[in-house]
XYZ file of C-alpha atoms in Angstrom:
749
model
C 17.776 24.922 23.002
C 21.257 22.991 23.982
C 19.194 20.396 26.443
C 16.424 20.052 23.683
C 19.070 19.506 20.973
C 20.763 16.829 23.306
C 17.462 14.666 23.957
C 16.520 14.728 20.678
C 19.731 14.159 19.101
C 20.283 10.873 21.677
C 16.893 9.813 20.662
C 16.456 10.013 17.123
C 20.121 10.156 15.308
C 19.932 6.461 14.609
C 16.586 6.455 13.080
C 16.888 4.623 9.700
C 15.340 7.440 7.645
C 15.505 11.138 7.928
C 14.203 14.013 5.412
C 14.341 17.533 5.306
C 12.307 20.284 3.487
C 12.087 23.914 3.245
C 9.380 26.242 4.785
C 6.970 25.243 2.139
C 7.555 21.480 2.410
C 8.386 21.247 -1.390
C 11.992 19.851 -1.582
C 12.661 16.629 0.126
C 15.894 14.845 0.319
C 17.348 11.972 2.617
C 19.779 13.255 5.064
C 22.256 10.696 4.409
C 23.077 12.482 1.026
C 23.524 15.826 3.201
C 27.011 16.843 4.757
C 25.333 18.564 7.639
C 25.118 16.357 10.967
C 22.000 15.234 12.658
C 22.486 17.776 15.266
C 22.924 20.483 12.695
C 19.681 19.645 11.051
C 18.126 19.502 14.330
C 19.415 23.168 15.026
C 17.643 24.171 11.618
C 14.897 22.381 12.506
C 14.209 24.469 16.015
C 15.294 27.583 14.255
C 12.641 26.967 11.615
C 14.824 27.082 8.541
C 14.547 23.554 7.470
C 11.747 20.837 8.640
C 13.217 17.872 9.818
C 11.231 14.306 10.040
C 12.615 10.943 11.054
C 11.150 7.377 10.738
C 10.765 5.478 14.066
C 13.038 2.608 12.920
C 16.681 2.160 14.076
C 19.150 2.136 11.233
C 20.391 -1.443 10.601
C 18.034 -2.959 13.192
C 14.604 -2.144 11.462
C 12.825 -4.550 13.933
C 13.295 -2.074 16.684
C 11.970 1.677 17.013
C 12.728 4.782 18.928
C 9.272 6.224 19.342
C 5.533 5.616 18.231
C 3.054 8.123 16.565
C -0.465 8.457 15.589
C -1.383 10.930 13.031
C -4.813 12.600 12.695
C -5.772 14.347 9.167
C -9.222 13.606 8.893
C -9.819 16.492 6.465
C -13.766 15.822 6.972
C -13.588 17.056 10.641
C -13.047 20.495 12.061
C -10.254 21.448 14.076
C -12.317 21.153 17.299
C -13.461 17.579 16.357
C -9.620 16.619 15.444
C -8.656 17.849 19.072
C -11.519 16.026 20.725
C -10.367 13.059 19.054
C -6.858 13.326 19.998
C -7.873 13.817 23.628
C -10.019 10.681 23.504
C -6.965 8.752 22.397
C -4.969 10.328 25.069
C -7.338 9.587 27.599
C -7.733 6.027 26.639
C -3.848 5.229 26.382
C -3.607 6.472 29.831
C -6.718 4.834 31.395
C -6.160 1.279 29.550
C -2.153 1.145 29.467
C -1.066 4.049 31.727
C 0.769 5.574 28.814
C 1.509 9.372 28.402
C 0.946 10.494 24.888
C 1.739 13.971 23.872
C -0.673 15.760 21.687
C 1.146 18.124 19.153
C -0.877 20.466 16.549
C 0.454 19.956 13.298
C 1.324 22.177 10.565
C -1.380 20.775 8.263
C -4.425 21.491 10.692
C -4.345 18.139 12.180
C -2.743 16.687 15.431
C 0.114 14.218 15.985
C 0.205 12.331 19.204
C 3.802 11.055 20.152
C 4.689 7.998 22.008
C 8.078 8.793 23.732
C 10.126 6.159 25.531
C 13.771 5.789 26.792
C 15.064 2.433 25.311
C 14.216 0.896 21.745
C 10.957 -1.183 21.660
C 10.233 -4.235 19.163
C 8.579 -2.475 15.829
C 5.688 -4.846 15.719
C 4.753 -4.555 19.666
C 4.361 -0.674 19.298
C 2.601 -0.480 15.756
C -0.048 -3.127 17.128
C -0.437 -1.327 20.567
C -1.154 1.998 18.598
C -3.361 0.593 15.897
C -5.121 -1.033 18.635
C -5.739 2.226 20.422
C -7.141 3.696 17.558
C -9.264 0.974 16.477
C -10.794 0.977 20.365
C -11.528 4.603 20.352
C -12.237 5.674 16.890
C -14.483 4.219 13.816
C -11.996 5.524 11.563
C -9.698 3.494 9.104
C -6.091 3.647 9.417
C -5.402 4.919 6.074
C -3.509 7.813 4.525
C -5.225 11.238 4.881
C -7.299 10.037 7.754
C -5.496 8.296 10.559
C -1.924 7.004 10.301
C 0.208 5.117 12.681
C 3.823 5.119 12.705
C 5.752 2.803 12.554
C 4.013 2.461 9.341
C 3.076 -0.423 6.964
C 6.503 -2.384 6.755
C 9.059 0.271 5.690
C 10.444 3.127 7.407
C 8.161 6.278 6.670
C 9.191 9.229 8.370
C 7.056 11.726 10.384
C 7.826 15.380 10.973
C 9.519 16.210 14.548
C 7.697 18.721 16.612
C 8.810 22.090 17.830
C 9.568 23.451 14.259
C 10.802 27.022 14.567
C 10.429 27.173 18.431
C 13.659 29.574 18.630
C 14.829 32.574 17.146
C 18.522 31.685 17.992
C 20.087 29.237 20.229
C 18.834 30.829 23.394
C 15.689 32.717 22.783
C 12.166 31.499 22.260
C 10.277 32.723 19.252
C 7.715 34.813 20.463
C 4.905 33.712 17.787
C 5.663 30.084 18.238
C 2.942 29.486 21.092
C 0.563 31.935 19.605
C 0.418 30.164 16.122
C 0.519 26.719 17.905
C 1.365 24.946 14.983
C 4.019 22.118 15.863
C 4.028 22.784 19.553
C 2.377 20.292 22.215
C -0.892 21.384 23.485
C -3.101 20.314 26.451
C -6.419 20.745 28.245
C -9.918 21.561 26.741
C -8.480 25.102 25.559
C -5.611 23.408 23.844
C -3.292 25.555 25.696
C 0.491 25.218 24.918
C 2.965 23.312 26.896
C 5.632 26.008 27.689
C 8.058 23.633 29.004
C 8.225 20.771 26.248
C 11.422 19.296 27.023
C 10.599 18.303 30.541
C 7.115 16.746 29.661
C 8.841 14.640 26.880
C 11.365 13.561 29.665
C 8.753 12.607 32.003
C 6.626 10.716 29.597
C 10.048 8.830 28.367
C 10.574 7.694 31.839
C 6.945 6.587 32.721
C 6.306 5.352 28.998
C 9.663 2.754 29.447
C 8.581 1.205 32.418
C 5.054 0.332 31.361
C 6.014 -0.825 27.859
C 8.797 -3.472 29.349
C 5.907 -4.961 31.023
C 3.303 -4.728 28.386
C 5.994 -6.064 25.794
C 6.841 -9.273 28.215
C 2.897 -9.747 28.368
C 2.072 -9.152 24.751
C 2.237 -13.170 23.985
C -0.408 -13.710 26.387
C -4.273 -13.042 26.355
C -4.805 -8.973 26.668
C -6.549 -9.589 30.122
C -3.514 -10.357 31.507
C -1.653 -6.904 30.823
C -5.050 -5.166 31.936
C -4.927 -6.910 35.091
C -1.412 -5.914 35.728
C -2.278 -2.334 35.228
C -5.012 -2.536 37.779
C -3.030 -4.300 40.592
C -4.844 -2.486 43.576
C -5.023 -3.497 47.289
C -7.718 -5.688 48.242
C -8.004 -7.081 44.426
C -4.581 -8.503 44.385
C -5.437 -12.145 45.323
C -8.495 -12.670 43.031
C -6.257 -10.941 40.259
C -3.656 -13.580 40.807
C -6.169 -16.439 40.894
C -7.927 -15.157 37.560
C -4.657 -14.558 35.646
C -3.565 -18.019 36.812
C -6.715 -19.896 35.506
C -6.055 -18.096 32.045
C -2.555 -18.938 32.038
C -3.307 -22.729 32.834
C -6.543 -22.915 30.744
C -6.098 -20.413 27.807
C -2.333 -19.860 27.196
C -1.607 -23.630 28.428
C 1.940 -22.398 29.696
C 4.012 -24.471 32.201
C 3.734 -23.811 36.154
C 7.176 -22.506 36.089
C 6.436 -19.858 33.314
C 3.085 -18.562 35.043
C 5.078 -18.174 38.329
C 7.718 -15.740 36.253
C 4.697 -14.002 34.694
C 2.914 -13.338 38.112
C 6.289 -12.534 39.905
C 7.037 -10.067 37.093
C 3.671 -8.287 37.743
C 4.112 -8.010 41.401
C 7.598 -6.689 41.148
C 6.394 -4.125 38.957
C 3.568 -3.021 41.135
C 6.022 -3.027 44.390
C 3.875 -5.816 45.912
C 4.931 -6.646 49.395
C 3.506 -10.057 49.409
C 5.208 -11.571 46.255
C 5.244 -15.009 47.994
C 1.245 -15.324 48.689
C 0.871 -14.521 44.871
C 3.271 -17.295 43.793
C 1.509 -19.680 46.461
C -1.855 -18.815 44.885
C -0.486 -19.814 41.339
C 0.822 -23.129 42.728
C -2.453 -23.936 44.086
C -4.366 -22.955 41.038
C -2.279 -25.567 38.907
C -2.829 -28.054 41.110
C -6.606 -27.783 40.872
C -8.603 -28.941 37.669
C -11.372 -26.927 38.082
C -10.094 -23.313 38.034
C -12.084 -20.157 37.373
C -9.839 -18.103 35.391
C -12.066 -16.329 32.808
C -15.219 -16.082 35.147
C -12.989 -14.445 37.633
C -11.697 -11.757 35.402
C -14.934 -11.369 33.890
C -16.637 -10.298 37.440
C -18.708 -13.483 37.279
C -17.522 -15.184 40.259
C -17.511 -14.165 44.214
C -13.658 -14.281 43.985
C -13.541 -11.365 41.243
C -11.905 -8.013 41.766
C -13.873 -4.670 42.120
C -12.835 -3.748 38.358
C -14.263 -5.987 35.685
C -11.156 -6.886 33.659
C -12.561 -8.848 30.747
C -15.937 -8.063 28.718
C -15.539 -10.592 25.941
C -14.689 -13.974 25.037
C -11.080 -14.529 24.735
C -9.685 -15.568 21.272
C -6.208 -16.565 22.514
C -6.718 -19.932 22.417
C -6.840 -20.221 18.560
C -4.349 -17.422 18.251
C -1.445 -19.075 19.992
C -1.799 -22.339 18.103
C -0.346 -22.069 14.884
C -2.376 -23.388 11.821
C -0.214 -25.812 11.053
C -0.536 -27.183 14.583
C -4.186 -27.296 14.331
C -3.972 -29.062 10.695
C -1.387 -31.686 12.292
C -3.718 -32.227 15.284
C -6.848 -33.021 13.040
C -4.422 -35.380 10.914
C -3.359 -37.334 14.165
C -6.684 -37.606 15.891
C -8.250 -40.986 15.987
C -11.600 -39.270 16.511
C -12.454 -38.544 12.824
C -12.648 -40.992 9.974
C -10.678 -40.199 6.783
C -13.260 -38.265 4.807
C -14.551 -36.462 7.910
C -10.817 -35.523 8.416
C -10.439 -34.025 5.167
C -13.639 -32.069 5.514
C -12.507 -30.579 9.108
C -9.080 -29.493 7.469
C -10.962 -27.750 4.642
C -13.306 -25.969 6.933
C -10.391 -25.069 9.102
C -8.510 -23.475 6.295
C -11.459 -21.574 4.905
C -12.195 -20.231 8.362
C -8.663 -18.857 8.523
C -8.557 -17.464 5.413
C -11.930 -15.441 6.292
C -10.457 -14.472 9.496
C -6.827 -13.512 7.927
C -7.987 -12.055 4.675
C -10.484 -11.498 1.811
C -11.569 -13.508 -1.465
C -11.787 -11.798 -4.729
C -12.475 -12.718 -8.364
C -10.999 -11.091 -11.393
C -11.296 -12.784 -14.966
C -12.499 -15.682 -13.784
C -9.746 -16.348 -11.325
C -10.045 -16.352 -7.610
C -7.400 -14.508 -5.301
C -6.596 -14.612 -1.805
C -5.827 -10.811 -0.318
C -3.891 -11.379 2.954
C -4.868 -8.378 5.333
C -1.591 -8.570 7.114
C 0.723 -9.019 4.043
C -1.327 -6.664 1.587
C -0.639 -9.097 -1.234
C -2.796 -10.932 -3.715
C -2.351 -14.768 -4.227
C -4.209 -16.432 -7.180
C -6.224 -19.668 -5.904
C -4.972 -22.109 -8.429
C -3.052 -25.391 -8.858
C 0.330 -23.313 -10.290
C 1.277 -20.144 -8.222
C 4.249 -21.098 -5.881
C 2.940 -18.414 -3.392
C -0.286 -20.525 -2.621
C 2.043 -23.714 -2.415
C 4.440 -21.660 -0.052
C 1.448 -20.350 2.119
C -0.401 -23.993 2.339
C 3.050 -25.513 3.434
C 3.151 -23.135 6.183
C -0.217 -24.166 7.097
C 0.520 -28.129 6.930
C -0.795 -28.702 3.620
C 2.111 -30.034 1.066
C 1.093 -29.928 -2.484
C 2.185 -33.417 -3.004
C -0.201 -34.504 -0.668
C -3.974 -35.634 -1.766
C -5.327 -33.428 1.085
C -4.041 -30.285 -0.904
C -5.899 -30.659 -3.909
C -9.257 -31.684 -1.887
C -8.872 -28.332 0.135
C -8.194 -26.447 -2.985
C -11.295 -27.992 -4.721
C -13.348 -26.655 -1.483
C -12.053 -23.485 -1.182
C -12.973 -23.096 -5.120
C -16.501 -23.723 -4.063
C -16.485 -21.452 -1.172
C -14.866 -18.720 -3.438
C -17.731 -19.230 -5.985
C -20.365 -18.380 -3.395
C -18.412 -15.505 -1.495
C -15.916 -14.155 -3.992
C -16.329 -10.231 -4.244
C -15.707 -9.193 -8.082
C -12.821 -6.599 -8.585
C -10.558 -5.045 -10.860
C -6.726 -6.103 -10.371
C -3.957 -3.791 -11.737
C -0.418 -4.644 -12.654
C 1.649 -1.302 -12.766
C -0.587 1.985 -12.934
C -4.256 2.517 -12.472
C -5.643 6.161 -13.449
C -9.085 6.912 -11.840
C -10.642 9.383 -13.867
C -13.278 10.160 -11.650
C -11.121 11.576 -8.782
C -7.977 12.415 -11.109
C -5.804 10.322 -8.985
C -3.206 7.670 -10.421
C -1.975 4.900 -8.544
C 1.575 3.654 -9.099
C 2.826 0.395 -8.004
C 6.267 0.543 -6.350
C 6.601 -2.762 -4.930
C 4.524 -5.358 -2.717
C 3.953 -3.009 0.080
C 3.619 0.183 -1.459
C 1.479 2.177 -3.733
C 1.890 5.799 -4.670
C -1.302 7.791 -5.018
C -0.530 10.671 -7.149
C -2.857 13.717 -7.402
C -2.389 17.038 -8.862
C -1.148 18.562 -5.513
C 0.156 15.426 -3.383
C 2.147 12.045 -3.253
C 0.999 9.660 -0.719
C 2.474 6.554 -0.065
C -0.570 3.770 0.705
C -0.853 0.274 0.838
C -1.944 -2.198 -1.570
C -5.876 -2.575 -1.269
C -6.349 1.224 0.468
C -8.876 2.971 -1.639
C -9.929 -0.182 -2.930
C -7.516 -0.317 -5.661
C -5.626 -3.744 -5.876
C -2.326 -4.554 -7.599
C -0.901 -7.890 -8.587
C 2.672 -8.430 -7.396
C 5.026 -7.786 -10.194
C 7.943 -10.041 -10.676
C 11.492 -8.837 -10.672
C 10.298 -5.166 -10.001
C 12.654 -2.968 -8.181
C 10.812 -0.240 -6.096
C 12.575 3.254 -5.996
C 12.440 5.975 -3.818
C 11.188 9.604 -3.566
C 13.986 11.760 -3.480
C 14.674 15.481 -4.617
C 15.662 16.219 -8.107
C 16.655 19.272 -10.339
C 13.447 21.030 -11.016
C 14.802 22.887 -14.053
C 16.459 19.482 -15.639
C 14.170 17.346 -18.203
C 14.888 14.169 -17.151
C 13.085 12.279 -19.909
C 15.087 14.225 -22.630
C 18.461 13.986 -20.496
C 18.394 9.969 -20.183
C 15.911 8.785 -23.020
C 14.931 10.789 -26.047
C 18.263 13.138 -26.625
C 20.142 9.718 -27.126
C 17.775 8.949 -29.876
C 19.853 9.176 -33.385
C 16.980 10.313 -35.639
C 17.123 9.155 -39.476
C 15.998 12.677 -40.746
C 15.717 11.194 -44.351
C 13.247 8.389 -43.540
C 10.319 10.422 -42.452
C 8.793 14.082 -43.110
C 8.721 14.715 -39.288
C 11.323 16.577 -37.720
C 13.916 15.328 -35.220
C 12.081 16.973 -32.341
C 8.922 15.965 -33.345
C 9.676 12.363 -33.312
C 11.521 12.907 -29.900
C 8.172 14.528 -28.838
C 6.037 11.349 -30.234
C 8.612 9.012 -27.953
C 7.989 11.323 -25.020
C 4.352 11.277 -25.224
C 4.069 7.536 -25.357
C 6.146 7.182 -22.374
C 3.944 9.130 -20.615
C 1.005 7.272 -21.916
C 2.142 3.867 -20.186
C 0.832 5.013 -17.075
C -2.953 5.851 -18.076
C -3.832 2.008 -19.334
C -6.821 2.212 -17.733
C -8.568 4.709 -19.938
C -6.916 3.384 -23.146
C -8.656 0.245 -24.144
C -6.945 0.605 -27.724
C -3.319 0.906 -27.340
C -0.813 2.309 -29.654
C 2.129 -0.158 -30.490
C 5.523 1.894 -30.462
C 7.681 0.926 -33.248
C 11.509 1.806 -33.419
C 12.651 1.244 -36.924
C 16.389 1.355 -37.620
C 19.369 -0.816 -39.177
C 21.647 -2.700 -36.972
C 23.739 -0.169 -34.274
C 21.032 2.234 -34.522
C 20.249 2.030 -30.500
C 16.891 0.916 -31.123
C 16.826 -2.003 -28.666
C 18.914 0.347 -26.382
C 16.012 2.612 -26.150
C 13.089 0.518 -25.670
C 14.932 -1.509 -23.077
C 16.286 1.518 -20.864
C 12.490 2.627 -20.695
C 11.537 -0.622 -19.162
C 14.637 -0.558 -16.692
C 13.643 2.912 -15.561
C 9.986 1.891 -14.780
C 10.590 -1.525 -13.600
C 14.342 -1.839 -12.738
C 17.437 -3.002 -13.614
C 16.313 -6.666 -14.255
C 13.738 -5.855 -17.085
C 15.162 -6.762 -20.679
C 13.656 -7.038 -24.252
C 11.727 -10.245 -25.223
C 12.264 -12.375 -28.170
C 9.274 -14.400 -29.713
C 8.812 -17.287 -31.782
C 6.504 -17.567 -34.794
C 4.101 -19.433 -32.531
C 1.684 -16.929 -31.039
C 1.231 -19.259 -28.057
C 4.364 -17.825 -26.416
C 3.184 -13.998 -27.081
C -0.373 -14.556 -25.568
C 1.549 -15.811 -22.385
C 3.777 -12.904 -22.125
C 0.891 -10.238 -22.649
C -1.525 -11.571 -20.207
C 1.273 -11.825 -17.457
C 2.786 -8.369 -18.144
C 2.426 -4.667 -18.227
C 5.027 -3.428 -20.831
C 6.729 -5.745 -23.306
C 9.641 -4.840 -25.471
C 9.998 -7.116 -28.381
C 12.977 -7.301 -30.249
C 13.670 -7.659 -34.103
C 10.228 -8.336 -35.380
C 10.591 -7.893 -39.019
C 8.075 -10.034 -40.730
C 5.611 -11.530 -38.276
C 3.567 -14.446 -39.435
C -0.078 -14.145 -39.507
C -0.456 -15.620 -35.906
C 1.633 -12.971 -34.592
C -0.255 -10.296 -36.483
C -3.169 -11.544 -34.996
C -1.877 -11.347 -31.404
C -0.553 -8.032 -32.037
C -4.224 -7.097 -33.107
C -5.440 -8.444 -29.914
C -3.215 -5.940 -27.884
C -3.816 -2.943 -29.981
C -7.464 -3.463 -29.866
C -7.980 -4.371 -26.300
C -9.582 -7.811 -27.033
C -10.322 -10.456 -24.785
C -7.878 -13.773 -24.927
C -9.551 -16.897 -24.409
C -7.535 -20.028 -23.425
C -8.227 -23.427 -22.308
C -7.114 -23.939 -18.601
C -5.419 -27.278 -18.909
C -5.177 -29.742 -22.139
C -6.728 -32.307 -19.882
C -10.108 -30.155 -19.348
C -12.425 -27.988 -21.540
C -12.562 -25.118 -19.019
C -11.789 -21.859 -20.696
C -10.284 -18.862 -18.803
C -10.529 -15.407 -20.255
C -7.991 -12.589 -20.298
C -8.483 -8.928 -20.618
C -5.248 -7.523 -22.437
C -3.799 -4.490 -20.156
C -0.506 -4.598 -21.613
C 1.536 -1.896 -23.737
C 3.936 -3.379 -26.341
C 7.022 -1.783 -28.147
C 8.821 -3.320 -31.061
C 11.964 -2.862 -32.816
C 12.435 -3.502 -36.616
C 14.607 -3.311 -39.487
C 12.295 -3.698 -42.227
C 8.601 -3.940 -40.682
C 5.883 -6.143 -42.349
C 2.711 -6.240 -41.019
C -0.207 -7.552 -42.979
C -3.235 -6.511 -40.803
C -4.510 -2.861 -41.205
C -5.737 -2.815 -37.844
C -2.101 -3.328 -36.421
C -0.397 -1.055 -39.081
C -2.928 1.918 -37.720
C -1.917 1.665 -34.501
C 1.677 1.594 -35.115
C 3.638 5.073 -34.044
C 6.998 4.808 -35.569
C 10.258 6.479 -35.016
C 13.163 6.113 -37.446
C 16.825 5.932 -36.194
C 20.074 5.842 -38.357
C 23.190 3.736 -37.499
C 25.377 5.706 -34.966
C 28.793 6.918 -36.607
C 30.611 6.536 -33.186
C 29.036 4.124 -30.666
C 28.378 4.647 -26.992
C 28.806 1.690 -24.403
C 25.071 0.435 -23.927
C 26.220 -0.890 -20.383
C 27.399 2.940 -19.635
C 23.976 4.332 -21.014
C 22.131 1.718 -18.826
C 24.327 2.319 -15.566
C 23.805 5.978 -15.933
C 19.986 5.770 -16.068
C 19.588 2.953 -13.344
C 21.907 5.331 -11.065
C 19.421 8.319 -11.622
C 16.404 5.938 -11.733
C 15.032 7.641 -8.257
C 15.581 11.053 -9.852
C 13.912 10.106 -13.283
C 11.058 8.607 -11.844
C 10.061 11.649 -9.204
C 10.669 13.697 -12.416
C 8.215 11.776 -14.168
C 5.746 11.732 -10.979
C 5.979 15.683 -11.122
C 4.959 15.878 -14.904
C 1.979 13.546 -14.224
C 0.836 15.794 -11.389
C 0.669 18.694 -14.170
C -1.112 16.298 -16.336
C -3.618 15.759 -13.855
C -3.910 19.139 -12.893
C -4.544 19.888 -16.851
C -7.343 17.045 -16.682
C -9.036 18.288 -14.056
C -9.318 21.702 -15.332
C -10.341 20.636 -18.662
C -12.984 18.402 -17.016
C -14.567 21.446 -15.346
C -14.465 23.311 -18.495
C -16.453 20.922 -20.545
C -18.969 20.759 -17.381
C -19.091 24.604 -17.792
C -19.468 24.350 -21.573
C -22.034 21.849 -21.294
C -24.382 23.563 -18.870
C -23.904 26.877 -21.099
C -25.051 25.298 -24.282
C -27.717 22.753 -22.889
C -30.267 25.135 -20.936
C -32.964 22.487 -20.139
C -33.698 18.568 -20.808
C -35.718 19.366 -23.989
C -32.405 20.908 -25.766
C -30.632 17.834 -24.779
C -33.230 15.438 -26.176
C -32.878 17.240 -29.465
C -29.146 17.208 -29.616
C -29.423 13.454 -29.170
C -31.776 13.067 -31.926
C -29.439 14.932 -34.090
C -26.300 12.822 -33.306
C -27.594 9.558 -32.665
C -26.645 8.365 -36.294
C -23.254 9.649 -35.757
C -22.473 7.742 -32.709
C -24.598 4.409 -33.683
C -21.393 2.373 -33.876
C -20.730 2.968 -30.252
C -24.242 3.687 -28.673
C -27.583 2.440 -29.476
C -30.097 5.470 -28.438
C -33.727 4.470 -27.830
C -36.375 7.360 -27.310
C -39.959 6.511 -25.722
C -42.524 9.033 -25.215
C -44.244 9.157 -21.549
C -47.065 11.174 -20.038
C -47.438 14.699 -21.322
C -44.156 16.082 -23.133
C -41.850 13.828 -21.175
C -39.416 11.729 -23.257
C -37.273 9.093 -22.073
C -34.050 7.861 -23.211
C -32.204 4.645 -22.956
C -28.626 4.103 -23.750
C -27.281 0.671 -24.679
C -23.312 0.233 -25.448
C -23.054 -1.377 -28.947
C -20.584 -3.911 -27.131
C -23.151 -5.369 -25.148
C -25.359 -5.798 -28.121
C -22.508 -7.447 -30.045
C -21.798 -10.142 -27.193
C -25.709 -10.946 -26.709
C -25.666 -11.451 -30.515
C -22.702 -13.713 -30.307
C -24.278 -15.773 -27.414
C -27.259 -16.507 -29.490
């Protein structure tokens, strides 16, 4: 065990993130909060006491990684099919890149493929390399629950280390370890266990390290250069040199000096004894204006090597030239006139957008979704994100070309944008009983009754707008027996027992239920307006502010609105949760705005004062209020108020201390909330199944359903119009029309 400990400790102790969990995998904590050294945690891992996971990134140098991995889950496949996929990936990595991947049978009935190497490598290089291998071999999407690649996304996500429970004590191997095969390395068709994993790891590290050094140095050139370097065989070396030189000159457009260095590195890596001949071939190629390059590597020339290196057109020419350079080249060209230049630039930008992302439409607005950055950018005149992106592409917002390209892009969007729903903080999928929670621009938490997965924006088809001033939280361990909502929010409420017939604990329950309702906006078209009523010094503002700070981060604060509802319309259409302070006697305009929030109406606004174009915004915002003497003149607002009543504190606590305490415990509070949501999802799922069983028990056949619908059609006529039409024989056809649709049609008439 000592040798294994030393190898793993040397390789992974500088990882940026480490997690441990018990045998059931239920409790996870970051190892930085533990007193045990990394070596001690490794020992517990090998002894099967606590499972250890690490992220590939180096702490303090997150652009470098210590290893790479591919995680195959694919729950729709059998264990045999998953193992076959792992073997295919392993073979392809060796055949195409000469890399040794070790296959581990994971605890979740899937497989991990580990890419070990001796010295740190660039994070982006390893990530793109492994993603390329997965894409070339499988038709599966790289996504949580299917296939994952580590390093993952843009942050340090940990993966469990192999060989958990391999030893019974420091020197004796666990007899059951190789029989169960979980977390051990396997090989061959029969999934045989690798009995000497340490030696195999060391061998893989040594071989992979030298290959990756070469591949990384060649990654800035067309992919055929690296493939030619890995096929440097006797008899083909001269033709490969000519082909590489041609590609470097015509496609990569690098200097002769750089090309000589590239070929020299390739020859030295392959221990070529005729390096001087290779360099002479490079110089001869650069002197010749008509070089074959691509045709040689494609096998279309009499000089071609015995192995076909390239089978498709090279895209390197467009990839190596930045978009900004292409735009400037068109602007500087004397070949095009002014109007034609603008058309060419617009066509270039649209083609790049099609290549780098997707176009969506939501609420009459167009959005660009960048595949690499996983973010939405509104395609209008105002967003600074769009101006920043276009400036990087050579289009400054002060130039006339900027507006021309934007107008052309809008025309393109009108024909090609895909309609979607865009969420702001939380989205509940009531068909699959999953809740998606925003946790920053690059991470969405997918919460189900049994799991919490970290996915990226756009995965599962669920999109989120980037929230300004939002501060992500971390998934950490917390006290399972502690009620964090009560401890940091509701038990501090100083309930006024004389202001309502409800008991103090009942008002605390109301506040608690309201907090959890904030996560289910997608199934709450109408929303309650949570109102905290109390005199000065009762802590009403402190409470609604602290709720926002726990959900969104320390920068959240309450809002004061003027008597003009224009401010409120802007606030509620751009935020998910708004806390309005000191709203005692709102004028009619504010009452109307609150009614739109409570009833989920659409807000219509003119786009600009200089135009007559109308924009529509669906209200997806929760509002809480504080008031000393609430006066609401609209019954549809008053009916939706949920009020708790507070009295003045006799002794005051520092609000700053309460805020600091909650912010310090924000990770634990949010993880507790997530665990409570999981229980709610479990109950919702059980209830849905119960309703289905009850339905099947009551309605034995279609006729009984038809009879029931006739009996209740008047009771539901405000919501749904049911039309019955007789067909042949005794067949009855029923059509259902939501009343909202009928009302919309009437308003159009």
